[in-house]
DNA sequence: ATCCTGCCTT
DNA sequence: AAGGCGGGAT
């Protein structure tokens, strides 16, 4: 081992150890972190937390588990039931994917959530983050876990960037490999959870609370005087305006279909036609919902949840 | 306006 | 690599 490797190893282990100490004292008691949480419950929490804040996920997570305690239970439900239960968590296509996911677990894995990244990644609706998170948090595998929080913490603390780099599997993997090198497996697992928690509570995107940060002393970004974002780094494009968007129309149509079991297509179209002029978004929104499997067109021109 | 424990398609 | 996809909170 070269002296460079030795120094990196020392830095990595100190980084992981300090975060671990902080986590034990400061972490939120999230329900899916309680001992005895099933892999299915962990998986469900990760799916629901994809682009939805923890506070909004918690009650919905509890409702789903009470109603569908195992993958087989959810697989046996209809898409319509799951879409209605999903309610306003956002990105309703996740509800359909979730049921397909439960079905795949039932059919390919005898109803048990698999414990390897490779098998998890092959399931619908599970990408690099979720596969790693489930392997790590449900099964203790020292897998790569890079979400927006980890990405930002590493970008700042280890690499001195003001903002996280844009999501890229290559960048995520390179950074993860560097910071976990020579770190013992159990500590790698906690590093994932700990850095995620630090990003959520302290090293936040907008106004980081550096005065409460347990690793501020070693922070590269702080050492460099909190430099502004590097323009050479790719940035996520801001979301388009919601009012008037196709997404808004999708939301309106889905709300109506959630409420009434069935609609005639003509009736639904009429609801979005004023003074003889059809809302130009109507057709595209409907087709998009059908493509996502959120709405089905029946034989005689009626629309309903699948 | 920006962010939130991303994923899938093109 | 880029664009699309909810809805709530700050």
PDB file of C-alpha atoms in Angstrom, chain A:
ATOM      1  CA  UNK A   1       0.000   0.000   0.000  1.00  0.00           C
ATOM      2  CA  UNK A   2       1.381   3.383  -0.963  1.00  0.00           C
ATOM      3  CA  UNK A   3       1.425   6.317   1.405  1.00  0.00           C
ATOM      4  CA  UNK A   4      -1.311   7.969  -0.672  1.00  0.00           C
ATOM      5  CA  UNK A   5      -3.551   4.941  -0.183  1.00  0.00           C
ATOM      6  CA  UNK A   6      -2.787   4.885   3.504  1.00  0.00           C
ATOM      7  CA  UNK A   7      -3.716   8.534   3.880  1.00  0.00           C
ATOM      8  CA  UNK A   8      -6.953   7.999   1.962  1.00  0.00           C
ATOM      9  CA  UNK A   9      -7.799   5.006   4.101  1.00  0.00           C
ATOM     10  CA  UNK A  10      -7.231   6.978   7.256  1.00  0.00           C
ATOM     11  CA  UNK A  11      -9.334   9.878   6.007  1.00  0.00           C
ATOM     12  CA  UNK A  12     -12.136   7.574   4.888  1.00  0.00           C
ATOM     13  CA  UNK A  13     -12.337   5.733   8.161  1.00  0.00           C
ATOM     14  CA  UNK A  14     -12.326   8.948  10.132  1.00  0.00           C
ATOM     15  CA  UNK A  15     -15.063  10.358   7.889  1.00  0.00           C
ATOM     16  CA  UNK A  16     -17.244   7.278   8.327  1.00  0.00           C
ATOM     17  CA  UNK A  17     -16.590   7.037  12.058  1.00  0.00           C
ATOM     18  CA  UNK A  18     -17.449  10.654  12.805  1.00  0.00           C
ATOM     19  CA  UNK A  19     -20.673  10.412  10.841  1.00  0.00           C
ATOM     20  CA  UNK A  20     -21.574   7.251  12.674  1.00  0.00           C
ATOM     21  CA  UNK A  21     -21.135   8.897  16.046  1.00  0.00           C
ATOM     22  CA  UNK A  22     -23.231  11.869  14.974  1.00  0.00           C
ATOM     23  CA  UNK A  23     -25.972   9.617  13.601  1.00  0.00           C
ATOM     24  CA  UNK A  24     -26.389   7.741  16.866  1.00  0.00           C
ATOM     25  CA  UNK A  25     -27.063  11.001  18.675  1.00  0.00           C
ATOM     26  CA  UNK A  26     -28.977  13.036  16.098  1.00  0.00           C
ATOM     27  CA  UNK A  27     -30.760  10.832  13.568  1.00  0.00           C
ATOM     28  CA  UNK A  28     -34.521  10.972  13.142  1.00  0.00           C
ATOM     29  CA  UNK A  29     -36.386   7.906  14.405  1.00  0.00           C
ATOM     30  CA  UNK A  30     -37.864   7.054  11.005  1.00  0.00           C
ATOM     31  CA  UNK A  31     -40.295   4.142  11.314  1.00  0.00           C
ATOM     32  CA  UNK A  32     -38.594   1.983   8.668  1.00  0.00           C
ATOM     33  CA  UNK A  33     -35.342   2.152  10.628  1.00  0.00           C
ATOM     34  CA  UNK A  34     -36.921   0.354  13.572  1.00  0.00           C
ATOM     35  CA  UNK A  35     -35.565  -3.132  14.296  1.00  0.00           C
ATOM     36  CA  UNK A  36     -37.650  -5.865  12.728  1.00  0.00           C
ATOM     37  CA  UNK A  37     -38.692  -3.855   9.684  1.00  0.00           C
ATOM     38  CA  UNK A  38     -39.175  -6.339   6.851  1.00  0.00           C
ATOM     39  CA  UNK A  39     -37.278  -6.033   3.563  1.00  0.00           C
ATOM     40  CA  UNK A  40     -40.607  -5.397   1.841  1.00  0.00           C
ATOM     41  CA  UNK A  41     -41.295  -2.506   4.215  1.00  0.00           C
ATOM     42  CA  UNK A  42     -37.839  -1.074   3.548  1.00  0.00           C
ATOM     43  CA  UNK A  43     -38.351  -1.422  -0.183  1.00  0.00           C
ATOM     44  CA  UNK A  44     -41.728   0.282   0.056  1.00  0.00           C
ATOM     45  CA  UNK A  45     -40.217   3.204   1.952  1.00  0.00           C
ATOM     46  CA  UNK A  46     -37.558   3.643  -0.711  1.00  0.00           C
ATOM     47  CA  UNK A  47     -40.021   3.545  -3.597  1.00  0.00           C
ATOM     48  CA  UNK A  48     -42.301   6.065  -1.920  1.00  0.00           C
ATOM     49  CA  UNK A  49     -39.369   8.322  -1.091  1.00  0.00           C
ATOM     50  CA  UNK A  50     -38.306   8.650  -4.724  1.00  0.00           C
ATOM     51  CA  UNK A  51     -38.777  12.405  -5.154  1.00  0.00           C
ATOM     52  CA  UNK A  52     -41.233  12.651  -2.259  1.00  0.00           C
ATOM     53  CA  UNK A  53     -40.296  14.027   1.146  1.00  0.00           C
ATOM     54  CA  UNK A  54     -40.101  11.746   4.154  1.00  0.00           C
ATOM     55  CA  UNK A  55     -42.791  13.588   6.128  1.00  0.00           C
ATOM     56  CA  UNK A  56     -45.361  12.917   3.427  1.00  0.00           C
ATOM     57  CA  UNK A  57     -44.257   9.312   3.002  1.00  0.00           C
ATOM     58  CA  UNK A  58     -44.574   8.124   6.607  1.00  0.00           C
ATOM     59  CA  UNK A  59     -48.379   7.962   6.962  1.00  0.00           C
ATOM     60  CA  UNK A  60     -48.809   6.529   3.476  1.00  0.00           C
ATOM     61  CA  UNK A  61     -46.146   3.892   4.159  1.00  0.00           C
ATOM     62  CA  UNK A  62     -47.995   2.792   7.280  1.00  0.00           C
ATOM     63  CA  UNK A  63     -51.324   2.584   5.443  1.00  0.00           C
ATOM     64  CA  UNK A  64     -49.868   0.492   2.633  1.00  0.00           C
ATOM     65  CA  UNK A  65     -48.187  -1.943   5.012  1.00  0.00           C
ATOM     66  CA  UNK A  66     -51.331  -2.391   7.032  1.00  0.00           C
ATOM     67  CA  UNK A  67     -53.331  -3.109   3.902  1.00  0.00           C
ATOM     68  CA  UNK A  68     -50.679  -5.045   1.951  1.00  0.00           C
ATOM     69  CA  UNK A  69     -48.155  -6.535   4.418  1.00  0.00           C
ATOM     70  CA  UNK A  70     -46.326  -8.644   1.812  1.00  0.00           C
ATOM     71  CA  UNK A  71     -45.432  -8.364  -1.877  1.00  0.00           C
ATOM     72  CA  UNK A  72     -47.958 -11.102  -2.661  1.00  0.00           C
ATOM     73  CA  UNK A  73     -50.708  -9.086  -1.001  1.00  0.00           C
ATOM     74  CA  UNK A  74     -50.008  -6.042  -3.124  1.00  0.00           C
ATOM     75  CA  UNK A  75     -49.555  -8.140  -6.260  1.00  0.00           C
ATOM     76  CA  UNK A  76     -53.081  -9.465  -5.741  1.00  0.00           C
ATOM     77  CA  UNK A  77     -54.587  -5.986  -5.689  1.00  0.00           C
ATOM     78  CA  UNK A  78     -55.781  -4.193  -8.809  1.00  0.00           C
ATOM     79  CA  UNK A  79     -53.907  -1.258 -10.271  1.00  0.00           C
ATOM     80  CA  UNK A  80     -56.960   0.887  -9.585  1.00  0.00           C
ATOM     81  CA  UNK A  81     -56.861   0.061  -5.882  1.00  0.00           C
ATOM     82  CA  UNK A  82     -53.192   0.913  -5.647  1.00  0.00           C
ATOM     83  CA  UNK A  83     -53.587   4.124  -7.642  1.00  0.00           C
ATOM     84  CA  UNK A  84     -56.396   5.242  -5.334  1.00  0.00           C
ATOM     85  CA  UNK A  85     -54.434   4.311  -2.226  1.00  0.00           C
ATOM     86  CA  UNK A  86     -51.400   6.153  -3.593  1.00  0.00           C
ATOM     87  CA  UNK A  87     -53.641   9.225  -3.602  1.00  0.00           C
ATOM     88  CA  UNK A  88     -51.584  12.417  -3.894  1.00  0.00           C
ATOM     89  CA  UNK A  89     -48.093  11.161  -3.144  1.00  0.00           C
ATOM     90  CA  UNK A  90     -47.041  12.331  -6.572  1.00  0.00           C
ATOM     91  CA  UNK A  91     -45.710  10.655  -9.710  1.00  0.00           C
ATOM     92  CA  UNK A  92     -48.679   8.242  -9.837  1.00  0.00           C
ATOM     93  CA  UNK A  93     -46.914   6.040 -12.392  1.00  0.00           C
ATOM     94  CA  UNK A  94     -44.937   4.831  -9.377  1.00  0.00           C
ATOM     95  CA  UNK A  95     -48.136   3.248  -8.060  1.00  0.00           C
ATOM     96  CA  UNK A  96     -48.510   1.120 -11.171  1.00  0.00           C
ATOM     97  CA  UNK A  97     -44.829   0.240 -11.184  1.00  0.00           C
ATOM     98  CA  UNK A  98     -45.048  -0.702  -7.529  1.00  0.00           C
ATOM     99  CA  UNK A  99     -47.759  -3.240  -8.184  1.00  0.00           C
ATOM    100  CA  UNK A 100     -45.763  -4.646 -11.100  1.00  0.00           C
ATOM    101  CA  UNK A 101     -42.771  -4.790  -8.791  1.00  0.00           C
ATOM    102  CA  UNK A 102     -44.719  -6.753  -6.191  1.00  0.00           C
ATOM    103  CA  UNK A 103     -45.873  -9.116  -8.907  1.00  0.00           C
ATOM    104  CA  UNK A 104     -42.311  -9.653 -10.125  1.00  0.00           C
ATOM    105  CA  UNK A 105     -41.153 -10.392  -6.585  1.00  0.00           C
ATOM    106  CA  UNK A 106     -43.966 -12.887  -6.167  1.00  0.00           C
ATOM    107  CA  UNK A 107     -43.288 -14.596  -9.495  1.00  0.00           C
ATOM    108  CA  UNK A 108     -39.506 -14.453  -9.797  1.00  0.00           C
ATOM    109  CA  UNK A 109     -38.465 -14.634  -6.154  1.00  0.00           C
ATOM    110  CA  UNK A 110     -41.182 -16.683  -4.476  1.00  0.00           C
ATOM    111  CA  UNK A 111     -42.553 -13.569  -2.796  1.00  0.00           C
ATOM    112  CA  UNK A 112     -39.309 -12.667  -1.025  1.00  0.00           C
ATOM    113  CA  UNK A 113     -37.453  -9.414  -1.721  1.00  0.00           C
ATOM    114  CA  UNK A 114     -34.080 -10.423  -3.209  1.00  0.00           C
ATOM    115  CA  UNK A 115     -30.914  -9.459  -1.339  1.00  0.00           C
ATOM    116  CA  UNK A 116     -28.470  -8.695  -4.146  1.00  0.00           C
ATOM    117  CA  UNK A 117     -28.059  -5.451  -6.063  1.00  0.00           C
ATOM    118  CA  UNK A 118     -28.082  -7.337  -9.342  1.00  0.00           C
ATOM    119  CA  UNK A 119     -31.426  -9.031  -8.694  1.00  0.00           C
ATOM    120  CA  UNK A 120     -32.971  -5.883  -7.277  1.00  0.00           C
ATOM    121  CA  UNK A 121     -31.824  -3.827 -10.252  1.00  0.00           C
ATOM    122  CA  UNK A 122     -33.530  -6.238 -12.624  1.00  0.00           C
ATOM    123  CA  UNK A 123     -36.922  -5.513 -11.050  1.00  0.00           C
ATOM    124  CA  UNK A 124     -39.250  -2.853 -12.511  1.00  0.00           C
ATOM    125  CA  UNK A 125     -39.101   0.570 -10.855  1.00  0.00           C
ATOM    126  CA  UNK A 126     -35.826  -0.173  -9.084  1.00  0.00           C
ATOM    127  CA  UNK A 127     -32.804   1.806 -10.239  1.00  0.00           C
ATOM    128  CA  UNK A 128     -29.239   2.136  -8.950  1.00  0.00           C
ATOM    129  CA  UNK A 129     -30.133   4.096  -5.832  1.00  0.00           C
ATOM    130  CA  UNK A 130     -33.033   1.941  -4.668  1.00  0.00           C
ATOM    131  CA  UNK A 131     -31.237  -1.324  -5.394  1.00  0.00           C
ATOM    132  CA  UNK A 132     -28.281  -0.229  -3.287  1.00  0.00           C
ATOM    133  CA  UNK A 133     -30.440   1.172  -0.513  1.00  0.00           C
ATOM    134  CA  UNK A 134     -32.489  -2.008  -0.112  1.00  0.00           C
ATOM    135  CA  UNK A 135     -29.421  -4.237  -0.232  1.00  0.00           C
ATOM    136  CA  UNK A 136     -27.740  -2.087   2.386  1.00  0.00           C
ATOM    137  CA  UNK A 137     -30.590  -1.207   4.742  1.00  0.00           C
ATOM    138  CA  UNK A 138     -32.620  -4.401   4.558  1.00  0.00           C
ATOM    139  CA  UNK A 139     -29.782  -6.919   4.220  1.00  0.00           C
ATOM    140  CA  UNK A 140     -26.597  -5.241   5.444  1.00  0.00           C
ATOM    141  CA  UNK A 141     -24.805  -5.466   2.111  1.00  0.00           C
ATOM    142  CA  UNK A 142     -22.060  -2.809   1.689  1.00  0.00           C
ATOM    143  CA  UNK A 143     -23.617  -1.627  -1.580  1.00  0.00           C
ATOM    144  CA  UNK A 144     -23.240   1.703  -3.347  1.00  0.00           C
ATOM    145  CA  UNK A 145     -25.931   4.072  -2.087  1.00  0.00           C
ATOM    146  CA  UNK A 146     -25.847   7.511  -3.684  1.00  0.00           C
ATOM    147  CA  UNK A 147     -28.968   9.619  -3.487  1.00  0.00           C
ATOM    148  CA  UNK A 148     -29.248  13.394  -3.743  1.00  0.00           C
ATOM    149  CA  UNK A 149     -28.173  13.817  -0.110  1.00  0.00           C
ATOM    150  CA  UNK A 150     -25.115  11.579  -0.312  1.00  0.00           C
ATOM    151  CA  UNK A 151     -24.210  13.195  -3.622  1.00  0.00           C
ATOM    152  CA  UNK A 152     -24.312  16.655  -2.096  1.00  0.00           C
ATOM    153  CA  UNK A 153     -22.440  15.706   1.090  1.00  0.00           C
ATOM    154  CA  UNK A 154     -19.656  14.054  -0.882  1.00  0.00           C
ATOM    155  CA  UNK A 155     -19.513  16.875  -3.414  1.00  0.00           C
ATOM    156  CA  UNK A 156     -19.039  19.437  -0.677  1.00  0.00           C
ATOM    157  CA  UNK A 157     -17.109  17.655   2.004  1.00  0.00           C
ATOM    158  CA  UNK A 158     -14.798  15.546  -0.094  1.00  0.00           C
ATOM    159  CA  UNK A 159     -14.534  17.457  -3.366  1.00  0.00           C
ATOM    160  CA  UNK A 160     -15.220  21.092  -2.489  1.00  0.00           C
ATOM    161  CA  UNK A 161     -18.126  21.734  -4.852  1.00  0.00           C
ATOM    162  CA  UNK A 162     -20.883  24.119  -3.791  1.00  0.00           C
ATOM    163  CA  UNK A 163     -23.582  21.952  -5.302  1.00  0.00           C
ATOM    164  CA  UNK A 164     -23.866  18.289  -6.005  1.00  0.00           C
ATOM    165  CA  UNK A 165     -22.843  17.180  -9.445  1.00  0.00           C
ATOM    166  CA  UNK A 166     -25.716  16.175 -11.690  1.00  0.00           C
ATOM    167  CA  UNK A 167     -26.758  12.552 -11.241  1.00  0.00           C
ATOM    168  CA  UNK A 168     -24.495  10.295 -13.259  1.00  0.00           C
ATOM    169  CA  UNK A 169     -23.811   6.686 -12.465  1.00  0.00           C
ATOM    170  CA  UNK A 170     -20.185   7.100 -13.499  1.00  0.00           C
ATOM    171  CA  UNK A 171     -19.566  10.098 -11.227  1.00  0.00           C
ATOM    172  CA  UNK A 172     -21.531   8.528  -8.380  1.00  0.00           C
ATOM    173  CA  UNK A 173     -19.558   5.299  -8.606  1.00  0.00           C
ATOM    174  CA  UNK A 174     -16.197   7.016  -8.794  1.00  0.00           C
ATOM    175  CA  UNK A 175     -16.964   9.136  -5.728  1.00  0.00           C
ATOM    176  CA  UNK A 176     -18.444   6.223  -3.801  1.00  0.00           C
ATOM    177  CA  UNK A 177     -15.460   3.994  -4.541  1.00  0.00           C
ATOM    178  CA  UNK A 178     -13.087   6.658  -3.360  1.00  0.00           C
ATOM    179  CA  UNK A 179     -14.788   7.408  -0.054  1.00  0.00           C
ATOM    180  CA  UNK A 180     -15.416   3.763   0.843  1.00  0.00           C
ATOM    181  CA  UNK A 181     -11.946   2.500   0.007  1.00  0.00           C
ATOM    182  CA  UNK A 182     -10.476   0.630   2.986  1.00  0.00           C
ATOM    183  CA  UNK A 183     -13.650   1.151   5.016  1.00  0.00           C
ATOM    184  CA  UNK A 184     -14.859  -2.049   6.748  1.00  0.00           C
ATOM    185  CA  UNK A 185     -18.127  -3.428   5.312  1.00  0.00           C
ATOM    186  CA  UNK A 186     -20.361  -2.717   8.323  1.00  0.00           C
ATOM    187  CA  UNK A 187     -19.132   0.870   8.395  1.00  0.00           C
ATOM    188  CA  UNK A 188     -19.836   1.226   4.671  1.00  0.00           C
ATOM    189  CA  UNK A 189     -23.449   0.272   5.313  1.00  0.00           C
ATOM    190  CA  UNK A 190     -23.827   2.864   8.015  1.00  0.00           C
ATOM    191  CA  UNK A 191     -21.951   5.435   5.933  1.00  0.00           C
ATOM    192  CA  UNK A 192     -24.723   5.274   3.387  1.00  0.00           C
ATOM    193  CA  UNK A 193     -27.430   5.935   5.942  1.00  0.00           C
ATOM    194  CA  UNK A 194     -25.373   8.436   7.900  1.00  0.00           C
ATOM    195  CA  UNK A 195     -24.364  10.635   4.996  1.00  0.00           C
ATOM    196  CA  UNK A 196     -27.929  10.554   3.727  1.00  0.00           C
ATOM    197  CA  UNK A 197     -29.159  11.748   7.095  1.00  0.00           C
ATOM    198  CA  UNK A 198     -26.521  14.463   7.303  1.00  0.00           C
ATOM    199  CA  UNK A 199     -27.593  15.726   3.901  1.00  0.00           C
ATOM    200  CA  UNK A 200     -31.236  15.783   4.995  1.00  0.00           C
ATOM    201  CA  UNK A 201     -30.718  17.477   8.371  1.00  0.00           C
ATOM    202  CA  UNK A 202     -27.503  19.517   8.246  1.00  0.00           C
ATOM    203  CA  UNK A 203     -25.797  19.666   4.870  1.00  0.00           C
ATOM    204  CA  UNK A 204     -29.001  20.756   3.155  1.00  0.00           C
ATOM    205  CA  UNK A 205     -29.199  22.065  -0.378  1.00  0.00           C
ATOM    206  CA  UNK A 206     -30.381  25.604   0.331  1.00  0.00           C
ATOM    207  CA  UNK A 207     -28.949  26.735   3.641  1.00  0.00           C
ATOM    208  CA  UNK A 208     -26.529  24.230   5.161  1.00  0.00           C
ATOM    209  CA  UNK A 209     -26.189  24.394   8.949  1.00  0.00           C
ATOM    210  CA  UNK A 210     -22.409  24.150   9.056  1.00  0.00           C
ATOM    211  CA  UNK A 211     -22.367  25.211  12.705  1.00  0.00           C
ATOM    212  CA  UNK A 212     -24.102  21.935  13.545  1.00  0.00           C
ATOM    213  CA  UNK A 213     -22.011  19.788  11.231  1.00  0.00           C
ATOM    214  CA  UNK A 214     -19.931  17.089  12.921  1.00  0.00           C
ATOM    215  CA  UNK A 215     -17.404  17.021  10.091  1.00  0.00           C
ATOM    216  CA  UNK A 216     -17.098  20.739   9.308  1.00  0.00           C
ATOM    217  CA  UNK A 217     -13.435  20.673  10.311  1.00  0.00           C
ATOM    218  CA  UNK A 218     -12.559  18.412   7.383  1.00  0.00           C
ATOM    219  CA  UNK A 219     -14.964  19.940   4.849  1.00  0.00           C
ATOM    220  CA  UNK A 220     -13.236  20.824   1.578  1.00  0.00           C
ATOM    221  CA  UNK A 221     -15.938  23.273   0.569  1.00  0.00           C
ATOM    222  CA  UNK A 222     -15.640  25.112   3.883  1.00  0.00           C
ATOM    223  CA  UNK A 223     -11.854  25.081   3.699  1.00  0.00           C
ATOM    224  CA  UNK A 224     -12.061  26.789   0.324  1.00  0.00           C
ATOM    225  CA  UNK A 225     -14.356  29.504   1.671  1.00  0.00           C
ATOM    226  CA  UNK A 226     -17.672  28.120   0.340  1.00  0.00           C
ATOM    227  CA  UNK A 227     -16.939  28.836  -3.339  1.00  0.00           C
ATOM    228  CA  UNK A 228     -19.944  29.364  -5.625  1.00  0.00           C
ATOM    229  CA  UNK A 229     -21.166  26.595  -7.864  1.00  0.00           C
ATOM    230  CA  UNK A 230     -18.757  25.539 -10.567  1.00  0.00           C
ATOM    231  CA  UNK A 231     -20.323  26.384 -13.927  1.00  0.00           C
ATOM    232  CA  UNK A 232     -18.453  23.565 -15.601  1.00  0.00           C
ATOM    233  CA  UNK A 233     -20.506  21.018 -13.655  1.00  0.00           C
ATOM    234  CA  UNK A 234     -23.724  19.897 -15.303  1.00  0.00           C
ATOM    235  CA  UNK A 235     -26.837  21.165 -13.561  1.00  0.00           C
ATOM    236  CA  UNK A 236     -30.320  19.802 -13.455  1.00  0.00           C
ATOM    237  CA  UNK A 237     -32.712  21.764 -15.640  1.00  0.00           C
ATOM    238  CA  UNK A 238     -35.366  23.594 -13.628  1.00  0.00           C
ATOM    239  CA  UNK A 239     -38.834  22.149 -13.754  1.00  0.00           C
ATOM    240  CA  UNK A 240     -41.191  23.808 -16.210  1.00  0.00           C
ATOM    241  CA  UNK A 241     -44.092  25.901 -14.972  1.00  0.00           C
ATOM    242  CA  UNK A 242     -46.887  23.702 -13.630  1.00  0.00           C
ATOM    243  CA  UNK A 243     -49.885  25.924 -14.342  1.00  0.00           C
ATOM    244  CA  UNK A 244     -50.975  25.215 -17.892  1.00  0.00           C
ATOM    245  CA  UNK A 245     -48.736  22.203 -18.236  1.00  0.00           C
ATOM    246  CA  UNK A 246     -49.526  18.724 -19.450  1.00  0.00           C
ATOM    247  CA  UNK A 247     -48.788  17.496 -15.952  1.00  0.00           C
ATOM    248  CA  UNK A 248     -51.549  19.678 -14.592  1.00  0.00           C
ATOM    249  CA  UNK A 249     -54.022  18.195 -17.075  1.00  0.00           C
ATOM    250  CA  UNK A 250     -52.868  14.668 -16.241  1.00  0.00           C
ATOM    251  CA  UNK A 251     -53.519  15.448 -12.610  1.00  0.00           C
ATOM    252  CA  UNK A 252     -57.012  16.774 -13.317  1.00  0.00           C
ATOM    253  CA  UNK A 253     -57.993  13.786 -15.437  1.00  0.00           C
ATOM    254  CA  UNK A 254     -56.625  11.293 -12.957  1.00  0.00           C
ATOM    255  CA  UNK A 255     -58.425  13.015 -10.087  1.00  0.00           C
ATOM    256  CA  UNK A 256     -61.724  12.694 -11.913  1.00  0.00           C
ATOM    257  CA  UNK A 257     -61.099   9.041 -12.723  1.00  0.00           C
ATOM    258  CA  UNK A 258     -60.100   8.266  -9.163  1.00  0.00           C
ATOM    259  CA  UNK A 259     -63.360   9.715  -7.929  1.00  0.00           C
ATOM    260  CA  UNK A 260     -65.841   8.188 -10.356  1.00  0.00           C
ATOM    261  CA  UNK A 261     -65.323   4.556 -11.217  1.00  0.00           C
ATOM    262  CA  UNK A 262     -65.998   5.163 -14.883  1.00  0.00           C
ATOM    263  CA  UNK A 263     -66.332   7.998 -17.379  1.00  0.00           C
ATOM    264  CA  UNK A 264     -67.386   8.119 -20.965  1.00  0.00           C
ATOM    265  CA  UNK A 265     -64.615   9.612 -23.020  1.00  0.00           C
ATOM    266  CA  UNK A 266     -67.012  12.089 -24.600  1.00  0.00           C
ATOM    267  CA  UNK A 267     -68.175  13.250 -21.191  1.00  0.00           C
ATOM    268  CA  UNK A 268     -64.656  13.711 -19.931  1.00  0.00           C
ATOM    269  CA  UNK A 269     -63.683  15.590 -23.074  1.00  0.00           C
ATOM    270  CA  UNK A 270     -66.730  17.834 -22.716  1.00  0.00           C
ATOM    271  CA  UNK A 271     -65.631  18.716 -19.201  1.00  0.00           C
ATOM    272  CA  UNK A 272     -62.512  20.223 -20.707  1.00  0.00           C
ATOM    273  CA  UNK A 273     -64.172  22.021 -23.582  1.00  0.00           C
ATOM    274  CA  UNK A 274     -65.223  25.605 -23.145  1.00  0.00           C
ATOM    275  CA  UNK A 275     -67.173  27.627 -25.757  1.00  0.00           C
ATOM    276  CA  UNK A 276     -66.687  24.815 -28.242  1.00  0.00           C
ATOM    277  CA  UNK A 277     -62.925  24.844 -27.853  1.00  0.00           C
ATOM    278  CA  UNK A 278     -61.317  21.736 -26.470  1.00  0.00           C
ATOM    279  CA  UNK A 279     -58.416  22.228 -24.104  1.00  0.00           C
ATOM    280  CA  UNK A 280     -55.432  21.553 -26.377  1.00  0.00           C
ATOM    281  CA  UNK A 281     -53.790  19.461 -23.662  1.00  0.00           C
ATOM    282  CA  UNK A 282     -56.654  17.009 -23.325  1.00  0.00           C
ATOM    283  CA  UNK A 283     -55.753  14.416 -25.937  1.00  0.00           C
ATOM    284  CA  UNK A 284     -52.051  14.381 -25.185  1.00  0.00           C
ATOM    285  CA  UNK A 285     -52.639  14.102 -21.452  1.00  0.00           C
ATOM    286  CA  UNK A 286     -55.068  11.225 -21.897  1.00  0.00           C
ATOM    287  CA  UNK A 287     -52.749   9.344 -24.230  1.00  0.00           C
ATOM    288  CA  UNK A 288     -49.867   9.881 -21.827  1.00  0.00           C
ATOM    289  CA  UNK A 289     -51.889   8.479 -18.933  1.00  0.00           C
ATOM    290  CA  UNK A 290     -52.810   5.447 -21.037  1.00  0.00           C
ATOM    291  CA  UNK A 291     -49.164   4.944 -22.017  1.00  0.00           C
ATOM    292  CA  UNK A 292     -48.200   4.979 -18.353  1.00  0.00           C
ATOM    293  CA  UNK A 293     -50.816   2.362 -17.574  1.00  0.00           C
ATOM    294  CA  UNK A 294     -52.760   4.713 -15.333  1.00  0.00           C
ATOM    295  CA  UNK A 295     -55.903   4.753 -17.457  1.00  0.00           C
ATOM    296  CA  UNK A 296     -57.529   2.233 -19.770  1.00  0.00           C
ATOM    297  CA  UNK A 297     -59.968   2.791 -22.612  1.00  0.00           C
ATOM    298  CA  UNK A 298     -62.653   0.126 -22.642  1.00  0.00           C
ATOM    299  CA  UNK A 299     -64.461  -1.233 -25.669  1.00  0.00           C
ATOM    300  CA  UNK A 300     -67.331   1.242 -25.850  1.00  0.00           C
ATOM    301  CA  UNK A 301     -65.408   4.466 -25.283  1.00  0.00           C
ATOM    302  CA  UNK A 302     -65.390   4.535 -21.533  1.00  0.00           C
ATOM    303  CA  UNK A 303     -62.373   5.488 -19.473  1.00  0.00           C
ATOM    304  CA  UNK A 304     -61.400   4.077 -16.113  1.00  0.00           C
ATOM    305  CA  UNK A 305     -58.511   3.159 -13.868  1.00  0.00           C
ATOM    306  CA  UNK A 306     -56.922  -0.159 -14.852  1.00  0.00           C
TER     307      UNK A 306
END
